[in-house]
CSV table of C-alpha atoms and ligand atoms in Angstrom, one decimal:
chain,number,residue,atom,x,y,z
A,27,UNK,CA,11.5,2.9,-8.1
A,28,UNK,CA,8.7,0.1,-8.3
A,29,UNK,CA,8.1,-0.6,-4.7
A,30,UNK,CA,4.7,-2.9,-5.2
A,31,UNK,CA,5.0,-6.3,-6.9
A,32,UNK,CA,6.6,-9.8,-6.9
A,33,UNK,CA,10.4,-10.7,-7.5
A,34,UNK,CA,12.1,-7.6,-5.6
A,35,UNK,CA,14.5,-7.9,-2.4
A,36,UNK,CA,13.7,-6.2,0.4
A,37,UNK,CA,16.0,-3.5,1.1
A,38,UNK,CA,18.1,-3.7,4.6
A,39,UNK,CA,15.7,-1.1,7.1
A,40,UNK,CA,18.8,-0.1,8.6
A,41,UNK,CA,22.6,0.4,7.3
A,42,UNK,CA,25.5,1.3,8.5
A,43,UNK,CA,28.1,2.6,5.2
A,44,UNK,CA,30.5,4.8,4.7
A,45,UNK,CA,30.1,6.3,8.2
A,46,UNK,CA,26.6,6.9,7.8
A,47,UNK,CA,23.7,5.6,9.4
A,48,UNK,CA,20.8,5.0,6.5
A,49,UNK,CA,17.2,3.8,7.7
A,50,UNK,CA,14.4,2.9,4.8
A,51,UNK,CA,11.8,4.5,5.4
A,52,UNK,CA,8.5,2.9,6.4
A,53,UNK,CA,5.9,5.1,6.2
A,54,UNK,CA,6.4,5.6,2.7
A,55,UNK,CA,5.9,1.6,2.0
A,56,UNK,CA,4.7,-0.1,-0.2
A,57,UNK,CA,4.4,3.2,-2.1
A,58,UNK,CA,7.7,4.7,-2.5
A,59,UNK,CA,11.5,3.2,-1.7
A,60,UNK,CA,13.4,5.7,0.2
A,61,UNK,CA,16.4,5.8,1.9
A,62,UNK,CA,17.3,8.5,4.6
A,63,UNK,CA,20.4,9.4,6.2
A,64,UNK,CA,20.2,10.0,9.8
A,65,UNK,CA,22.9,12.7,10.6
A,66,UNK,CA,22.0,13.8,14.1
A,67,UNK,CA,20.6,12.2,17.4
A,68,UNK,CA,17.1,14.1,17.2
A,69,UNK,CA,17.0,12.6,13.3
A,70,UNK,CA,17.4,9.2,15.0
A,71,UNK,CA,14.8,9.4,17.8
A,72,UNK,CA,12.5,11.2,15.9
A,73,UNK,CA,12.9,8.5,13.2
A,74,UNK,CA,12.2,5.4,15.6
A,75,UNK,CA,9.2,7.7,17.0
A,76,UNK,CA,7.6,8.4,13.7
A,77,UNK,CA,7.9,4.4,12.5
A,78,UNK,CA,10.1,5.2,10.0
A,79,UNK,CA,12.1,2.7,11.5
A,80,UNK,CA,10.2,0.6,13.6
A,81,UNK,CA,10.2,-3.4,14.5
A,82,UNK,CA,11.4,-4.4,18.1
A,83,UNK,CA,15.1,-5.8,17.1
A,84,UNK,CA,15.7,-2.8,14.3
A,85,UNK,CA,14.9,-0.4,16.7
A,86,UNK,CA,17.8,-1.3,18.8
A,87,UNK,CA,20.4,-1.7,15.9
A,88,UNK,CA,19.2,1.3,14.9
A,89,UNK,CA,19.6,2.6,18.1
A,90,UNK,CA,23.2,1.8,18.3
A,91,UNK,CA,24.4,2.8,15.8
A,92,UNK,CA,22.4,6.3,16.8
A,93,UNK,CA,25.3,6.2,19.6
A,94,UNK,CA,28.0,6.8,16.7
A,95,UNK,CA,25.9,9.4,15.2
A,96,UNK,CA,25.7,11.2,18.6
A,97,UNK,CA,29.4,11.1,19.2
A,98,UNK,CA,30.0,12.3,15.6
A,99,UNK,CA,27.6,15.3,16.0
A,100,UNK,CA,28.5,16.3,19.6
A,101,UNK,CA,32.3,16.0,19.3
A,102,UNK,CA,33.5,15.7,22.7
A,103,UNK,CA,36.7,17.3,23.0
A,104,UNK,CA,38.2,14.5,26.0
A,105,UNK,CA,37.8,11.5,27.4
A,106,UNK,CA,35.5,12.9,30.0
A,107,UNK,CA,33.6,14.6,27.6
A,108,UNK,CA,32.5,12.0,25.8
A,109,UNK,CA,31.8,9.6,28.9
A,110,UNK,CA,29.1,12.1,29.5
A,111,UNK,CA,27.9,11.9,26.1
A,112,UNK,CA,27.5,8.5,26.6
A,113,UNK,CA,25.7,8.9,29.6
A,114,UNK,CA,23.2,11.5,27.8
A,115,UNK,CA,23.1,9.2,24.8
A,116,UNK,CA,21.9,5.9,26.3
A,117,UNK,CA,18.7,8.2,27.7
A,118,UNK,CA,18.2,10.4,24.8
A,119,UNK,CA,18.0,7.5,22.6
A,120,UNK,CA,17.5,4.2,24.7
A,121,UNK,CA,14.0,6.2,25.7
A,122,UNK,CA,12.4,7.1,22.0
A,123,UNK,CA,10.1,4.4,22.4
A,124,UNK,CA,9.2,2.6,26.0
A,125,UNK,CA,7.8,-0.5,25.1
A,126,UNK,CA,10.6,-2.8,23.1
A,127,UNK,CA,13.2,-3.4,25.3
A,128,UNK,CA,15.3,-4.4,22.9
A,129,UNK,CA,16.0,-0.5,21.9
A,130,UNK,CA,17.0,0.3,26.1
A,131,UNK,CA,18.7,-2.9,25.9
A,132,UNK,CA,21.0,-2.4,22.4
A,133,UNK,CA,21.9,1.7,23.5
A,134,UNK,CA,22.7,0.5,26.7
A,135,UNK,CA,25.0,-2.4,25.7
A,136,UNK,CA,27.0,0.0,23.2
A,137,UNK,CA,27.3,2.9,25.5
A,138,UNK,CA,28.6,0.1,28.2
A,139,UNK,CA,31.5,-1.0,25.8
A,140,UNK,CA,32.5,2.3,24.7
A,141,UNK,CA,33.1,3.3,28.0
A,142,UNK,CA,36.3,2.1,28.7
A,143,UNK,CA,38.1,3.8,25.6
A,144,UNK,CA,41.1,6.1,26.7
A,145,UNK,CA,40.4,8.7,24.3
A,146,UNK,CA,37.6,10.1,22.6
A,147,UNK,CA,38.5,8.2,19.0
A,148,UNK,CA,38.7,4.4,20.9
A,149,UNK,CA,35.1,5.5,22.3
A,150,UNK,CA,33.3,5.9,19.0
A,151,UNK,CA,35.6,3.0,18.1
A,152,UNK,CA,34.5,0.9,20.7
A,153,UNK,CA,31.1,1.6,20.1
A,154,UNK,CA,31.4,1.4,16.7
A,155,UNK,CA,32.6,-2.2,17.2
A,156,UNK,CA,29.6,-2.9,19.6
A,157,UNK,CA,26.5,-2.0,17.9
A,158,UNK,CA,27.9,-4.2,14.4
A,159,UNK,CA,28.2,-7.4,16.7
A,160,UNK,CA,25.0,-6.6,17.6
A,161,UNK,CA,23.6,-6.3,14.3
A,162,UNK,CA,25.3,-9.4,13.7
A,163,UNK,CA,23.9,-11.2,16.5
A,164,UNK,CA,20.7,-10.4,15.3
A,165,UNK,CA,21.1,-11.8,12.1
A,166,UNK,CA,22.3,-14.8,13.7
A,167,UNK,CA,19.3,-15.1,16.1
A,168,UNK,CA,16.8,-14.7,13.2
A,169,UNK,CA,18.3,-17.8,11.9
A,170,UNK,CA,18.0,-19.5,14.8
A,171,UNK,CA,14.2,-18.7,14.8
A,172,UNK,CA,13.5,-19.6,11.6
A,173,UNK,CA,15.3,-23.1,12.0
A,174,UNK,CA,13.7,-24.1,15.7
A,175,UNK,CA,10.1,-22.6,14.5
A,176,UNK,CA,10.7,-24.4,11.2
A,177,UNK,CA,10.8,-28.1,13.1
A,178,UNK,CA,7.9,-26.8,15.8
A,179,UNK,CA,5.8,-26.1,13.4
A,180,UNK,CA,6.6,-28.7,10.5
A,181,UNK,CA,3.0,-30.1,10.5
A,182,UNK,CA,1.1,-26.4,9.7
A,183,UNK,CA,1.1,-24.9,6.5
A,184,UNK,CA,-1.5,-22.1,7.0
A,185,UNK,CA,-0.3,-19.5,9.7
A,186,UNK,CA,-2.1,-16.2,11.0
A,187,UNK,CA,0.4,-13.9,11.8
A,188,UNK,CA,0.0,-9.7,13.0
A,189,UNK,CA,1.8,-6.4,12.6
A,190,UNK,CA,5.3,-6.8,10.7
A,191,UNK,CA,8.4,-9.1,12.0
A,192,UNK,CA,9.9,-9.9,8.8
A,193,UNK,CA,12.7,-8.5,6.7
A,194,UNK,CA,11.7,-5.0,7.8
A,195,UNK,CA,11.7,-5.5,11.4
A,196,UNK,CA,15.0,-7.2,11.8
A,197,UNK,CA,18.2,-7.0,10.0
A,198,UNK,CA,17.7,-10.7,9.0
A,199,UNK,CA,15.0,-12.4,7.7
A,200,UNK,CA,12.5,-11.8,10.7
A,201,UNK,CA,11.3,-13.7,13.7
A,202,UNK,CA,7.8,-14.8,13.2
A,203,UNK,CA,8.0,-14.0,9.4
A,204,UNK,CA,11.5,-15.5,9.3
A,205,UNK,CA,10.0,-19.0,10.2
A,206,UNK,CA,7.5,-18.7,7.4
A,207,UNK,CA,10.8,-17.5,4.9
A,208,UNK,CA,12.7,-20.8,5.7
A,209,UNK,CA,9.8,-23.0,5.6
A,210,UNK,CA,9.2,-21.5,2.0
A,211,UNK,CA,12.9,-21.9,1.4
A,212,UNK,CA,13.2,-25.8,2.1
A,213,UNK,CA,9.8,-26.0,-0.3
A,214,UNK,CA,7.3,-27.2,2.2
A,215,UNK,CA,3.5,-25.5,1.3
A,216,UNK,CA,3.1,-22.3,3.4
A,217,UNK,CA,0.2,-19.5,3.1
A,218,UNK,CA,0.0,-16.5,5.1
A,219,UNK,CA,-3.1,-15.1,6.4
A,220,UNK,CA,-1.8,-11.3,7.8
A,221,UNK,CA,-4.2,-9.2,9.7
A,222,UNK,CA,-3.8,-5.3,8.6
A,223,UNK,CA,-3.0,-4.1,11.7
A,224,UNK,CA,-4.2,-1.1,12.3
A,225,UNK,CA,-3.6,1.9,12.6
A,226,UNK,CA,-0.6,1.9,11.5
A,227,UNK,CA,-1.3,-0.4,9.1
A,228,UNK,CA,1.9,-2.5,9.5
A,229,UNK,CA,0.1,-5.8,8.1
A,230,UNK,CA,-1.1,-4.8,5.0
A,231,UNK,CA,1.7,-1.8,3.9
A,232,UNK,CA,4.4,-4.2,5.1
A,233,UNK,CA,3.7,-7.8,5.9
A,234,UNK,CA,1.5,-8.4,2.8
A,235,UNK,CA,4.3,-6.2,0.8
A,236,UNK,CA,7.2,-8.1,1.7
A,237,UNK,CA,5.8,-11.6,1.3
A,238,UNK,CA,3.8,-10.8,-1.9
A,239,UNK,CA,8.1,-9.4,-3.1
A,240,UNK,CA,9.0,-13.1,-1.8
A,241,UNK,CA,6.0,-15.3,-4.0
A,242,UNK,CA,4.4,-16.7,-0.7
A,243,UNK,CA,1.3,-16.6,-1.0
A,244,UNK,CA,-0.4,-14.4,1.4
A,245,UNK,CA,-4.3,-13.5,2.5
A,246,UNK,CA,-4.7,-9.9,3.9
A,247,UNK,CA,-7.5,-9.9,6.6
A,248,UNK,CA,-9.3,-7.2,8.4
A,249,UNK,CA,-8.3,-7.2,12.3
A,250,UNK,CA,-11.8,-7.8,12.7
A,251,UNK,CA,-12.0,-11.0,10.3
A,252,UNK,CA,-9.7,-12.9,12.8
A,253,UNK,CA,-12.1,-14.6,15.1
A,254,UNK,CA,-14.0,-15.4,12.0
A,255,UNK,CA,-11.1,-17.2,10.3
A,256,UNK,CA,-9.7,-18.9,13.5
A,257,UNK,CA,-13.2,-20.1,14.5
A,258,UNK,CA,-13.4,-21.7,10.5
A,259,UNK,CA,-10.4,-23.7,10.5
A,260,UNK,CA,-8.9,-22.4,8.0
A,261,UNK,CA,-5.8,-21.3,10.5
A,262,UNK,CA,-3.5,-23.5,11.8
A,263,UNK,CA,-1.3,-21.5,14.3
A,264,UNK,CA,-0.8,-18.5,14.9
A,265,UNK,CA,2.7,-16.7,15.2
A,266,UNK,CA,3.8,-13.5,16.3
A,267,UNK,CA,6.3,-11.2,17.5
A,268,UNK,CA,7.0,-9.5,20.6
A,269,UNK,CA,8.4,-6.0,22.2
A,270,UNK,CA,9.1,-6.8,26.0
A,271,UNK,CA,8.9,-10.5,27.2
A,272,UNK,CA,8.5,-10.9,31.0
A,273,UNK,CA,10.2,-13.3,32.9
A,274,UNK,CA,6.8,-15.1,33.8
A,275,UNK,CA,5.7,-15.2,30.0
A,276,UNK,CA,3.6,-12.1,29.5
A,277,UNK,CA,3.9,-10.6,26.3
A,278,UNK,CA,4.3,-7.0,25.0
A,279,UNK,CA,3.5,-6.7,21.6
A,280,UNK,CA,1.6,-5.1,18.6
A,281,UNK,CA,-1.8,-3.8,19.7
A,282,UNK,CA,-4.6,-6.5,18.6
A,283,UNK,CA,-1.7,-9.4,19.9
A,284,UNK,CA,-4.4,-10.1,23.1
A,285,UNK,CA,-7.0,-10.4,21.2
A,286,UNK,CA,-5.9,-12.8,19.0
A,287,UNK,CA,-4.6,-14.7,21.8
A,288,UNK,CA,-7.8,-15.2,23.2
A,289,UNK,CA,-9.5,-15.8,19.8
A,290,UNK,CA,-6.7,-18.8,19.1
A,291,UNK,CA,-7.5,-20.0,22.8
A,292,UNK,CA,-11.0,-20.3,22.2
A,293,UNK,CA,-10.9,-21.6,18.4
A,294,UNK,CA,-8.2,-24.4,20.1
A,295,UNK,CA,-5.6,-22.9,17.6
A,296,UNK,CA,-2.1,-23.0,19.1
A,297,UNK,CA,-0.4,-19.2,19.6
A,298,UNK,CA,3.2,-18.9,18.9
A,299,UNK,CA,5.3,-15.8,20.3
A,300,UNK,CA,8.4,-15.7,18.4
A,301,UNK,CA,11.0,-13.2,19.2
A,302,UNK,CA,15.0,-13.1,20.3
A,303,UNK,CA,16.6,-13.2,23.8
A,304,UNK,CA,17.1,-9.9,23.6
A,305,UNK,CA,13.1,-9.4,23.5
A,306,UNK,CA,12.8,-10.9,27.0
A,307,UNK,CA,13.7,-8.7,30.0
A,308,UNK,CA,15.2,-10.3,32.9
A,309,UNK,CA,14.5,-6.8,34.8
A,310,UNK,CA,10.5,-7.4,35.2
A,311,UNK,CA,8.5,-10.8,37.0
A,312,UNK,CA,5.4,-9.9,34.9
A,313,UNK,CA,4.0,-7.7,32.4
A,314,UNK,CA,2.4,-5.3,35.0
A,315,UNK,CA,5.6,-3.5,34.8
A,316,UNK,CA,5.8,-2.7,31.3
A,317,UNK,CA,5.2,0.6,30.1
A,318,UNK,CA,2.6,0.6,27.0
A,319,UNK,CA,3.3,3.5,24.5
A,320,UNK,CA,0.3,5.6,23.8
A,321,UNK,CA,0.4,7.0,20.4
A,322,UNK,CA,-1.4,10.0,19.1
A,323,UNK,CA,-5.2,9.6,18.8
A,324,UNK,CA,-4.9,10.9,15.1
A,325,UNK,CA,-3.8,7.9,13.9
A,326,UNK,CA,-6.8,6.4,14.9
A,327,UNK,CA,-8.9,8.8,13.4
A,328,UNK,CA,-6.9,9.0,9.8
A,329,UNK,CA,-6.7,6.0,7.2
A,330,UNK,CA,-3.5,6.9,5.7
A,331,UNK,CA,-3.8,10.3,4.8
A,332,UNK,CA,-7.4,10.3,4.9
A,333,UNK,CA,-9.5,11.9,8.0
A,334,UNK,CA,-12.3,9.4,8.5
A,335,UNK,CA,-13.4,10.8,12.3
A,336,UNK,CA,-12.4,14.2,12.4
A,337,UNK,CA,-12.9,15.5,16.2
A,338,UNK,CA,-13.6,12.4,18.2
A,339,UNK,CA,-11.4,11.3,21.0
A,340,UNK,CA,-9.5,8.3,20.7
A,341,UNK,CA,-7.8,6.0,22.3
A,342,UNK,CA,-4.4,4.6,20.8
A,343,UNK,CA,-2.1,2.1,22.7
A,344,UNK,CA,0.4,0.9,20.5
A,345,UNK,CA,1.0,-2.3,22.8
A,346,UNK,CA,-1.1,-4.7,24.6
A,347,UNK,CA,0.2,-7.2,27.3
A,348,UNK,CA,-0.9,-11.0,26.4
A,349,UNK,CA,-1.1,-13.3,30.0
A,350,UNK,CA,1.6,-16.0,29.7
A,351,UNK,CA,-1.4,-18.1,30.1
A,352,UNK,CA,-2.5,-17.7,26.4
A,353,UNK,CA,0.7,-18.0,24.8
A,354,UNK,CA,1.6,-22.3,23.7
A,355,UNK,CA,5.0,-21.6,23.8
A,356,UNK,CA,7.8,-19.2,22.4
A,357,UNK,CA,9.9,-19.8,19.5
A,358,UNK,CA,13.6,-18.3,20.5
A,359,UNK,CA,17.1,-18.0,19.2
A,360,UNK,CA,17.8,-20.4,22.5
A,361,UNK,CA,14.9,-23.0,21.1
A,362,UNK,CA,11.3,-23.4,22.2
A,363,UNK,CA,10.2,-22.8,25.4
A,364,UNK,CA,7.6,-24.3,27.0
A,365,UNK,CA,5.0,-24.1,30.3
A,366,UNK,CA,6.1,-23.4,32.9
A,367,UNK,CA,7.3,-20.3,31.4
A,368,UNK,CA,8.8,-19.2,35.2
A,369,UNK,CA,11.2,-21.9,34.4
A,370,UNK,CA,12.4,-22.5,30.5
A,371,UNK,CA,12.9,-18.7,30.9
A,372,UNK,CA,14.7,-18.4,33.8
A,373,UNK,CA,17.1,-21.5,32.6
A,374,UNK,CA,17.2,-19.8,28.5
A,375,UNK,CA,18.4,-16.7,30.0
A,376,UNK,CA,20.8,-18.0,33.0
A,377,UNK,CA,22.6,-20.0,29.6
A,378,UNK,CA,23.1,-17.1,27.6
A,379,UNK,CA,23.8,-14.4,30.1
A,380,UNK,CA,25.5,-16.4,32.5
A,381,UNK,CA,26.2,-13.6,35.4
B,14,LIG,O1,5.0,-0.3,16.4
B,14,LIG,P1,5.9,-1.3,15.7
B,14,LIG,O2,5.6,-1.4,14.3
B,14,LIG,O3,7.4,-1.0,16.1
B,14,LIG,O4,5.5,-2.7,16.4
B,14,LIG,C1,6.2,-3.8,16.0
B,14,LIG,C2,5.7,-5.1,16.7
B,14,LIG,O5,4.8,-5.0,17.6
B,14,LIG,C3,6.3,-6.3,16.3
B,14,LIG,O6,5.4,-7.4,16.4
B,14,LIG,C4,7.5,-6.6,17.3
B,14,LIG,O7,8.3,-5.5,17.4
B,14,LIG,C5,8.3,-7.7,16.8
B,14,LIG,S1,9.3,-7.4,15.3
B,14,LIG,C6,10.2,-8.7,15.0
């Protein structure tokens, strides 16, 4: 299948059919278009580990759904059985990845419904149930992104965004790259400068793939070009995603998110965070407390499949904390919340989860 070039629809990263759970897989992009079927729970956690699913809300559909897939490999026998499934479940899979809470978060609310099935059947029913609402809901709060960062940021047309939070990274149309579909979709002038994000490369394999498939016009930048093109003018804001929100403000997100941050701050360029409620974690006061994955130092020293620094140590955080302080203001499914962070958060997230 043609997986580079304009005009195609991105495919869904994750599916739920025919009592199957069916991921695209990423690290093949923009290359090749394939499709896996995850058939056991170490297929799904070693699938969110490797990237071949990856993106802070997908993770956690993905990882619900996972919850049906352990309960249809493991067979519990009774009701208690499969309570402890559960219980093994929303570890083996809620911790795959540390950083986006949205995958604890998403394992955790499906293994919560399940619970209360009388037999093994109204379980995996009950999750079953649970993890589509919560696909749906993310659909829903993609929408809601789009349309509040669509008004915020009706007077810039050129936006720097990082890493991948489109069509890939959600089941909808994205969070910070959902904003930039609907703004293209009511016709207003939109270009996307998208930094390559390395080492995974989630800018330029995915980002520049799936807006180039869309026909918005987008500018691929080395992560080291940024300053240059913030300092020039030629950005207007700057809008990215996020993996763990704290309740003061600081951000978790894509490696290279901090520095940017401070580049925007000192080029006087507003910086966006745009992300769901379900990003935020009502657990933690600041982003001291979140864990930062380390990944493996060979995907610093490899360009794709090439070996560019054979031998040397490296260093590879996957995530970087960005102080509150840097951030303008976040663009949520609950609407845009502003400084003081302490408070439009606290009030956003008493609203939607009252108790
Ligand atoms: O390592 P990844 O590719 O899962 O990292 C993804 C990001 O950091 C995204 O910015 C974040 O998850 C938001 S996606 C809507």
């Amino acid at each position: 299948m043609d997986a580079v070039g304009k005009g195609g629809s991105v495919p869904s990263p994750v599916e739920w059919s025919d009592g199957c759970l069916r991921v695209l897989d990423q690290t093949l992009l923009p290359d090749r278009l394939e499709v896996r079927t995850l058939c056991s729970v170490q297929e799904v956690v070693d699938a969110i580990r490797r990237l071949v699913v990856r993106g802070a809300p997908v993770i956690g559909v993905c990882g619900a759904f996972g919850v049906i897939v352990g309960l249809d490999e493991r067979r519990p026998a009774n009701v208690g059985a499969a309570r402890e499934e559960l219980e093994r479940l929303t570890v083996e899979i809620g911790q795959a990845r540390p950083t986006a809470v949205n995958l604890s978060w998403a394992v955790e609310r499906t293994t919560s419904a399940a619970r209360s099935g009388a037999t093994p059947e109204e379980i995996r029913q009950l999750a079953l149930e649970e993890a589509l609402r919560i696909q749906n809901e993310d659909r829903e709060a993609c929408r809601r992104i789009a349309a509040y960062g669509r008004a915020e940021l009706s007077n810039a047309r050129r936006l720097l965004t990082h890493c991948n939070t489109g069509r890939l990274a959600t089941t909808g149309i994205g969070t910070a790259l959902g904003i930039v579909y609907d703004k293209a979709k009511a016709g207003e002038s939109i270009e996307v400068f998208a930094t390559e994000t390395r080492p995974a490369l989630q800018g330029s394999r995915l980002t520049a793939w799936e807006l180039a498939r869309a026909g918005i016009p987008v500018t691929l930048l080395a992560d080291s070009a940024a300053g240059a093109a913030l300092a020039s003018g030629m950005v207007e804001a700057v809008v990215v995603g996020c993996d763990r929100v704290a309740l003061n403000g600081d951000v978790a997100n894509k490696i290279g998110t901090y520095t940017l941050a401070v580049l925007a701050r000192e080029a006087d360029v507003p910086f966006y965070v745009a992300g769901p409620l379900s990003s935020f974690d009502a657990a933690l006061h600041d982003g001291s407390g979140i864990v930062l994955e380390q990944r493996s130092p060979e995907e610093v020293r490899r360009i794709a499949a090439a070996v560019v620094a054979p031998d040397v140590p490296a260093w590879n955080p996957a995530f970087d904390i960005t102080p509150a302080r840097l951030t303008t203001a976040f663009i949520t499914d609950a609407g845009v919340l502003r400084p003081p962070f302490e408070e439009s958060i606290a009030r956003a997230l008493s609203r939607a989860w009252p108790n």
